[in-house]
């Protein structure tokens, strides 16, 4: 379930060359979650050998909004400006299954009992799939934090893991939220900034061009993949056909009746395989693209921050020149300039590391998921073939 | 003389107008002699009305026609032949009894293909012409292999002739494909796009199935109209097919059903078989329609999936181009290629879905309408027989009255009439029994064919699914090493 992050995090650590023992020192997972209406309550379970925690093992209940709070505090922490901040998990979206449930309720009268039961089963499976996905994506977020040498030490992160009371008190109040909003607005202005900035460093120039283009392409690919996997609804049709065949069989003379029933059975089995084909494709391909769209955005954010630091540095230079001309506040201006330069250099240095490991992480994740998806598609197709061929044999011999 | 198809003893029909005229299902002919000819005696050249008859064939049908009236217009022009060759039921049916049928089945060797659609003409007067090729070793055909050119209205014309000849006898006549104004207009206007190409292909396939089904029927195979259709290089254009369509004809013929229903005569069904079968066909109708709807939905969704897969393939290709890691970039491009092939696969499968299953189901839904029509014809025959009995009774009562009144000349006439109606009652009973017998046989044949058809089609369809899945395996197995090569 944590396939996307586990390997990629190991890769990340390898390339960041941190002590690998940290691996076992902080292990986080989400063993279960409760769904009430729209609210999902995650149980965050931590096992740690770190002394900074009060207990070696503990669990706390958390809501989606708590994850968002944690993400935003990390984003706003100045020290982390040079890191790619793991993207926040998206809000649990049960819209799809809910819509289906609605349709099912409406269409109940026009379906046979078997059809209805089948569709209900399907619906429950879909609900479960969405549920699993949202758990996974929240888990991955935490695990990326825990495996990062800096983030794992973050005070708010520890509070998130440990604090056994409701976090909502600590969460953004209205003023802070507005502050965050404002920050987001500024960020989009940075998009213009980032493309406008004169880049001296070859590495960052390349990265900038790559990320800007890639983020557009991957966003588009994600959207198209979502559309494709959503329209893989063949399974539904097989369900209806199977039901209709059974009805027809009920009325027919015996020889043909068995034939039709066998046919209905084939479609029923095919439905299950098609279902799994579609959901595997969704999980391995679409989810992968979704996740990396968000991650690319996080990498871009890093570039923004660096570009802003560069702009600040350039401004401080101009201020220093002005001060020298006027002969006033020169020392202050010099200090300012020194600090800006320091900040910029720090960002550049850690930024380079982060972006390099990001690429490695991405390539590994794509490879893994593409291989897994392909193997699953082959497996399902082979299942279909043997199922169909078996049935054809039986039908021919009848 | 009314050459109405339904009257067998036509010369004696003096006073009462043929019921068919009243009920609006009638093809009137001018020549009296034609009325009583049996099918054998009709030469092939006797078919086909003239091109230029503008009248709607059915416009006249609802008129009250007095047989001696001078204003009884010929529906058809003064050709040497009537458009419809009337057939006396009594003479036809014994020809195709069970032994013959079995024989026919064993020696059924005829292949028909409809191909090479060609557009003739321009604009709104344009039409498609199809090549009809018949390959056979049967002796009733003059050659082993014949090619003729036919247009859609020719098929409709053939169906209308066959329906009028045989439906009232209880034969299940396969209906011709439906007209489509929208589809045809696009073709006429000259849109060379995918939808009009698909439309022509759909129609071509439907016409082929129609002909194959028609010749599979032992009686229809020998019908001179059918032979002429398949062999004759020149076929006079079927008139008024603007107003005719397969469904239209069925509707007209089935107007009998409405008439029957409106009559408050409830048929005393002495034969449970008919009641059972009618119920069965009602159920089958409902089930097939539902199944058809599900399959149509499947076709639609598969097409949608194909489109979305193609769109994703393009996007993945763009992503691959943008990717700066070489191996991953290559893999993404390969992925895009695989998805493109898969989208084509989905599209091909949707065609299989459509042509194998969906169209077949559609054909059967229409066939069942024809079957139901045939049952209604039987009820009509029964009603006619009953009417005759009622009439006979009246004539007898009238005679009895006349006997008391002592009017010798009128008495003679009354006696004559009694004899006439006795004959009609006998004929009515015979007709009813004959149509019942025919229907039993037809339904038996229909059921056998239906089961066979479905069996064959289901297996073909499942094999097409197998093929698709095997292709999928091939494509993904080719991609796997590419994915693994990402380093």
Coordinates of N, CA and C in Angstrom, one line a residue, chain A residues 256 259, chain B residues 105 108 216 360 364 445-459:
Chain A
X256 N -31.3 -24.6 -24.5 CA -30.8 -23.3 -24.7 C -30.6 -22.5 -23.3
X259 N -27.3 -22.9 -21.9 CA -26.4 -22.2 -22.7 C -26.4 -20.7 -22.3
Chain B
X105 N -33.5 -28.2 -46.1 CA -32.5 -27.9 -45.1 C -31.2 -28.6 -45.5
X108 N -29.5 -27.1 -48.5 CA -29.4 -25.6 -48.4 C -28.0 -25.1 -48.8
X216 N -33.4 -18.3 -46.3 CA -33.4 -19.5 -45.4 C -34.8 -20.1 -45.3
X360 N -27.7 -8.2 -34.2 CA -28.5 -9.4 -34.2 C -29.7 -9.3 -33.3
X364 N -33.7 -9.5 -34.1 CA -34.6 -10.4 -33.5 C -35.8 -9.7 -32.9
X445 N -39.7 -23.7 -36.6 CA -38.6 -23.3 -37.4 C -37.9 -22.1 -36.8
X446 N -38.7 -21.2 -36.5 CA -38.1 -19.9 -35.9 C -37.3 -20.2 -34.7
X447 N -37.9 -21.0 -33.8 CA -37.2 -21.3 -32.5 C -35.9 -22.0 -32.8
X448 N -35.9 -23.0 -33.7 CA -34.7 -23.7 -34.0 C -33.6 -22.7 -34.6
X449 N -34.1 -21.9 -35.5 CA -33.1 -20.9 -36.1 C -32.6 -20.0 -35.1
X450 N -33.5 -19.5 -34.2 CA -33.1 -18.5 -33.2 C -32.0 -19.1 -32.3
X451 N -32.3 -20.4 -31.8 CA -31.3 -21.0 -30.9 C -30.0 -21.1 -31.7
X452 N -30.0 -21.6 -32.9 CA -28.8 -21.8 -33.7 C -28.0 -20.5 -33.8
X453 N -28.8 -19.5 -34.3 CA -28.2 -18.1 -34.5 C -27.5 -17.6 -33.2
X454 N -28.2 -17.7 -32.1 CA -27.6 -17.2 -30.9 C -26.4 -18.0 -30.5
X455 N -26.5 -19.3 -30.6 CA -25.4 -20.1 -30.2 C -24.1 -19.7 -31.0
X456 N -24.3 -19.6 -32.3 CA -23.2 -19.3 -33.2 C -22.6 -17.9 -32.8
X457 N -23.5 -17.0 -32.7 CA -23.1 -15.6 -32.4 C -22.4 -15.5 -31.1
X458 N -22.9 -16.1 -30.1 CA -22.3 -16.0 -28.8 C -20.9 -16.5 -28.8
X459 N -20.7 -17.7 -29.5 CA -19.3 -18.2 -29.5 C -18.4 -17.3 -30.3

